[in-house]
XYZ file of C-alpha atoms in Angstrom:
354
model
C 83.882 113.810 110.068
C 83.604 112.532 113.631
C 83.556 108.749 113.947
C 83.071 107.008 117.308
C 84.244 110.119 119.089
C 87.356 110.541 116.939
C 88.171 112.944 114.126
C 89.256 111.003 111.028
C 90.517 113.740 108.692
C 93.629 115.855 108.433
C 93.847 119.435 109.642
C 93.037 118.779 113.311
C 95.348 121.502 114.584
C 93.087 122.375 117.498
C 93.816 119.575 119.954
C 97.565 119.445 119.240
C 100.389 121.944 119.544
C 101.146 122.247 115.852
C 103.601 124.628 114.213
C 103.489 122.981 110.762
C 100.498 121.150 109.308
C 101.269 118.592 106.603
C 98.090 116.616 107.281
C 95.710 118.727 105.165
C 96.258 118.760 101.393
C 95.497 122.439 100.937
C 97.243 124.710 98.417
C 100.737 125.511 99.772
C 100.338 129.075 98.485
C 97.301 129.528 100.722
C 94.357 131.740 99.770
C 94.490 134.310 96.942
C 94.462 137.899 98.202
C 91.456 138.604 95.965
C 89.487 135.909 97.793
C 90.411 137.332 101.193
C 89.307 140.775 100.029
C 85.990 139.400 98.772
C 85.379 137.685 102.103
C 85.972 140.935 103.971
C 83.752 142.896 101.591
C 80.926 140.367 101.936
C 80.565 141.255 105.631
C 78.296 144.159 104.647
C 75.743 141.674 103.281
C 75.655 139.031 106.003
C 72.414 140.386 107.506
C 70.621 139.286 104.331
C 69.852 135.664 103.437
C 72.188 134.300 100.754
C 70.962 133.468 97.263
C 69.529 129.950 97.799
C 70.213 129.056 94.161
C 73.807 130.375 93.993
C 72.734 131.857 90.647
C 75.773 133.945 89.757
C 78.239 131.393 91.097
C 76.627 128.552 89.148
C 76.663 130.620 85.950
C 80.357 131.349 86.376
C 81.150 127.706 87.141
C 79.145 126.621 84.107
C 81.243 128.895 81.908
C 84.445 127.451 83.366
C 83.405 123.846 82.674
C 81.472 124.505 79.443
C 78.229 123.060 80.810
C 74.791 124.465 81.571
C 74.244 126.292 84.851
C 71.476 123.781 85.529
C 74.176 121.063 85.607
C 75.881 122.686 88.628
C 74.908 121.899 92.217
C 76.605 123.913 94.976
C 77.109 122.770 98.542
C 78.577 123.561 101.934
C 81.897 121.952 101.032
C 82.473 118.731 99.120
C 81.605 116.707 102.226
C 77.974 117.866 102.227
C 77.623 116.893 98.566
C 79.001 113.396 99.216
C 76.289 112.781 101.795
C 73.615 114.383 99.610
C 74.553 112.163 96.689
C 74.396 108.981 98.757
C 71.032 110.029 100.197
C 69.678 110.971 96.767
C 70.451 107.715 94.942
C 69.836 105.304 97.875
C 71.074 102.174 96.139
C 71.441 98.783 97.820
C 75.161 98.223 97.215
C 78.209 100.265 96.221
C 81.569 99.288 94.768
C 84.262 101.127 96.707
C 87.978 100.757 95.892
C 90.078 101.113 99.062
C 92.041 102.758 100.527
C 89.981 105.846 99.783
C 88.490 108.945 101.397
C 86.677 108.035 104.624
C 83.483 109.995 103.973
C 82.485 107.835 100.997
C 81.984 104.855 103.258
C 80.256 106.739 106.069
C 77.926 108.527 103.642
C 76.957 105.212 102.068
C 76.246 103.616 105.435
C 74.200 106.658 106.485
C 72.045 106.207 103.379
C 71.542 102.491 104.028
C 73.904 101.391 101.245
C 76.236 98.443 101.766
C 79.757 99.041 100.423
C 81.551 96.215 98.637
C 85.256 96.902 99.069
C 87.643 96.497 96.130
C 91.103 96.321 97.702
C 93.901 98.067 95.833
C 97.271 96.332 96.063
C 100.276 97.915 97.708
C 102.518 95.792 95.472
C 101.476 97.704 92.346
C 101.374 101.091 94.031
C 97.631 100.989 94.804
C 96.883 101.550 91.105
C 93.358 100.953 89.856
C 93.577 98.390 87.054
C 91.197 97.177 84.363
C 90.210 94.253 86.617
C 87.707 96.630 88.197
C 85.655 96.559 84.977
C 84.514 93.003 85.725
C 83.292 94.124 89.147
C 81.011 96.781 87.649
C 77.839 94.745 87.233
C 74.092 95.394 87.338
C 74.295 94.548 91.050
C 76.693 97.418 91.734
C 74.425 100.372 92.394
C 77.239 102.899 92.379
C 81.002 102.997 91.845
C 82.751 105.604 93.990
C 86.148 106.782 92.786
C 88.527 109.643 93.438
C 90.779 110.803 90.635
C 93.478 111.216 91.839
C 92.799 108.928 94.759
C 93.187 110.054 98.335
C 95.469 109.068 100.135
C 97.535 107.298 97.456
C 97.628 110.179 94.961
C 97.247 107.738 92.064
C 95.293 108.838 88.996
C 93.101 106.619 86.864
C 94.565 106.461 83.322
C 92.456 108.323 80.778
C 91.690 105.233 78.698
C 90.641 103.210 81.729
C 88.475 106.063 82.991
C 86.588 106.178 79.696
C 86.140 102.393 79.773
C 84.781 102.664 83.309
C 82.301 105.299 82.133
C 81.213 103.090 79.235
C 80.869 100.072 81.534
C 78.739 102.047 84.000
C 76.482 103.149 81.128
C 75.975 99.541 80.063
C 75.215 98.257 83.556
C 73.161 101.237 84.723
C 75.648 101.835 87.552
C 75.976 105.289 89.055
C 79.492 106.707 88.767
C 80.594 109.046 91.544
C 83.913 110.645 90.575
C 85.707 112.916 93.015
C 87.774 115.393 90.981
C 88.630 117.701 93.884
C 92.392 117.355 93.355
C 92.377 117.667 89.557
C 93.541 121.305 89.614
C 96.546 120.363 91.772
C 97.511 117.301 89.743
C 100.429 116.886 87.344
C 99.028 118.309 84.115
C 99.657 115.178 82.050
C 97.651 113.148 84.598
C 94.863 115.673 85.268
C 91.903 114.003 83.562
C 88.271 115.048 83.992
C 85.142 113.390 82.637
C 83.289 116.687 82.416
C 83.600 116.952 78.639
C 82.476 113.356 78.129
C 79.085 113.549 79.849
C 75.840 112.980 77.984
C 72.318 113.943 78.992
C 71.013 111.773 81.840
C 74.316 109.963 82.354
C 74.322 108.463 85.834
C 77.439 110.455 86.687
C 78.230 112.827 89.536
C 81.489 114.804 89.372
C 82.605 116.332 92.669
C 84.676 119.532 92.920
C 85.601 121.971 95.670
C 87.316 125.294 96.223
C 88.881 123.892 99.403
C 92.201 122.593 98.109
C 92.904 124.700 95.038
C 92.129 128.083 96.580
C 92.983 127.420 100.230
C 89.366 127.839 101.335
C 88.940 124.943 103.790
C 87.458 127.252 106.420
C 84.923 128.776 104.027
C 83.213 125.498 103.004
C 82.338 125.626 99.312
C 81.972 122.679 96.978
C 80.054 121.909 93.826
C 79.086 118.995 91.644
C 78.401 118.552 87.950
C 75.688 116.199 86.722
C 73.449 116.097 83.670
C 71.028 113.597 85.198
C 67.701 115.417 85.592
C 66.215 113.095 88.230
C 69.399 113.211 90.292
C 69.372 117.014 90.273
C 65.813 116.998 91.606
C 66.718 114.443 94.268
C 69.777 116.443 95.342
C 67.642 119.554 95.682
C 65.198 117.611 97.859
C 68.095 116.504 100.114
C 69.559 119.982 100.461
C 68.982 122.356 103.339
C 67.885 125.876 102.389
C 70.634 128.533 102.253
C 73.340 125.877 102.599
C 75.934 128.065 100.828
C 76.581 131.270 102.721
C 76.885 134.756 101.294
C 80.553 134.737 102.309
C 81.212 131.436 100.534
C 79.500 132.584 97.338
C 81.499 135.805 97.295
C 84.722 133.898 97.897
C 83.933 131.452 95.117
C 83.259 134.206 92.607
C 86.543 135.914 93.489
C 88.458 132.631 93.229
C 87.154 132.060 89.711
C 88.685 135.412 88.766
C 92.134 133.989 89.629
C 92.654 131.774 86.563
C 96.447 131.517 86.984
C 96.298 130.366 90.605
C 96.161 126.633 89.848
C 98.891 126.841 87.207
C 101.188 128.755 89.556
C 100.519 126.210 92.278
C 101.194 123.237 89.997
C 104.627 124.640 89.190
C 105.488 124.869 92.889
C 104.109 121.407 93.624
C 106.059 119.853 90.754
C 109.357 121.261 92.040
C 108.731 120.557 95.698
C 107.377 117.065 95.121
C 110.601 116.169 93.311
C 112.565 117.567 96.256
C 110.590 115.551 98.796
C 110.828 112.360 96.738
C 114.606 112.743 96.429
C 115.184 113.513 100.104
C 112.884 110.801 101.433
C 114.417 108.198 99.127
C 117.895 109.210 100.285
C 116.749 108.717 103.881
C 115.473 105.236 103.025
C 111.827 106.090 103.683
C 109.508 104.205 101.302
C 107.433 106.826 99.489
C 104.732 106.358 96.869
C 104.829 108.910 94.078
C 101.469 110.614 93.783
C 100.090 112.653 90.919
C 98.501 115.237 93.222
C 99.815 117.527 95.963
C 100.502 114.835 98.550
C 102.643 111.738 99.070
C 102.106 108.468 100.965
C 104.964 107.342 103.214
C 105.388 103.961 104.892
C 107.874 101.903 106.843
C 108.408 104.143 109.893
C 105.971 102.826 112.548
C 106.175 105.764 114.983
C 106.653 108.569 112.462
C 103.298 110.242 113.160
C 103.866 110.349 116.925
C 107.524 111.410 116.722
C 106.796 114.240 114.314
C 103.897 115.417 116.461
C 106.305 115.672 119.401
C 108.226 118.146 117.243
C 105.094 120.173 116.439
C 104.637 118.742 112.936
C 101.310 117.160 112.055
C 101.099 114.585 109.250
C 98.101 112.448 108.330
C 98.164 109.165 110.223
C 96.636 106.713 107.718
C 95.981 103.762 110.007
C 92.235 104.332 109.811
C 92.157 103.907 106.017
C 91.062 100.457 104.874
C 94.097 98.708 103.406
C 96.658 100.821 105.272
C 98.198 100.405 108.694
C 100.866 101.277 111.247
C 103.565 103.464 109.737
C 101.515 104.683 106.771
C 101.401 108.491 106.696
C 100.316 111.042 104.118
C 102.126 114.351 103.763
C 101.017 117.407 101.839
C 103.473 119.134 99.528
C 104.157 122.525 101.092
C 106.570 125.401 100.425
C 110.298 124.677 100.214
C 111.080 126.060 103.663
C 108.316 123.966 105.213
C 109.337 120.865 103.266
C 112.962 121.302 104.312
C 111.872 121.539 107.955
C 109.870 118.323 107.570
C 112.816 116.475 106.041
C 115.109 117.588 108.862
C 112.554 116.398 111.429
C 112.226 113.000 109.731
C 116.023 112.724 109.667
C 116.081 113.386 113.422
C 113.406 110.745 114.008
C 115.335 108.147 112.012
C 118.643 108.939 113.709
C 117.009 108.756 117.140
C 115.612 105.338 116.208
C 119.064 104.167 115.091
C 120.547 105.107 118.464
C 118.039 102.855 120.164
């Protein structure tokens, strides 16, 4: 997303001299070889328009999530689906816990919806608590959540998530739940609402191939909803052929790699423990996250000093509720993580000398 002339996401490796990118929370194992092969093979079909209904892909996704293919909506990345959802429901107000992903707010504003910000407290680790239930009223047109949240990495406890769903049903509030990081989340915290949906629930579950399968450059996302009117509205907001032939082929190949997420979780679990231990030993305040990234604080010039060393982390100053010295780092491979720790040690020692 470009906001007031500035790029507000991670992964902007094009205007900086970057040798290591910790700013984008993409799978540290990269892209499965089967997906790369499918992308190459799809080149023979690019002269033909792609299937506008993503028929085969939706059927395969439906089998994965045990839903109907008609409950799946595919898009040109998760970002497109966020904007489509906001445009489709067009409610007056939205309840938006912050800090959270920047595109929720911009999509709401673009659709003429006024966000009401629910500030998460740093003192309790930015955890969403049951207090939010009282804020879900008939006046709240939609509640927008990420589980786990980005950039804090905090998951919503299973019991609270079900209570939120029940509360939204009672108040008629739309529930937008971003589950894009579920596959890369600690297994005991990886909770989805997919199996709890009922016909015509005002619920929209967002997923993407971006993070899990290292497909950020392909642009492929999808959503799950059982609400018939919402599905029609989303279709009306969608451009024709919005999911390319290449993206559909890549998605199908990725779904044939069932062990990829499990293999990645094992790496993330080990490397996250390493990063937590090393950062704590260095005296850097770090918030444990349930997903494949961590939120650091307390080092005001860390972003700039690391960038001087060719390492890009996510500067979080533009998140509501965060500020100078707040940075998010992805969990990468051990060699990359060790390089990051050494660079942070250098930054801290240089600061001590001054």
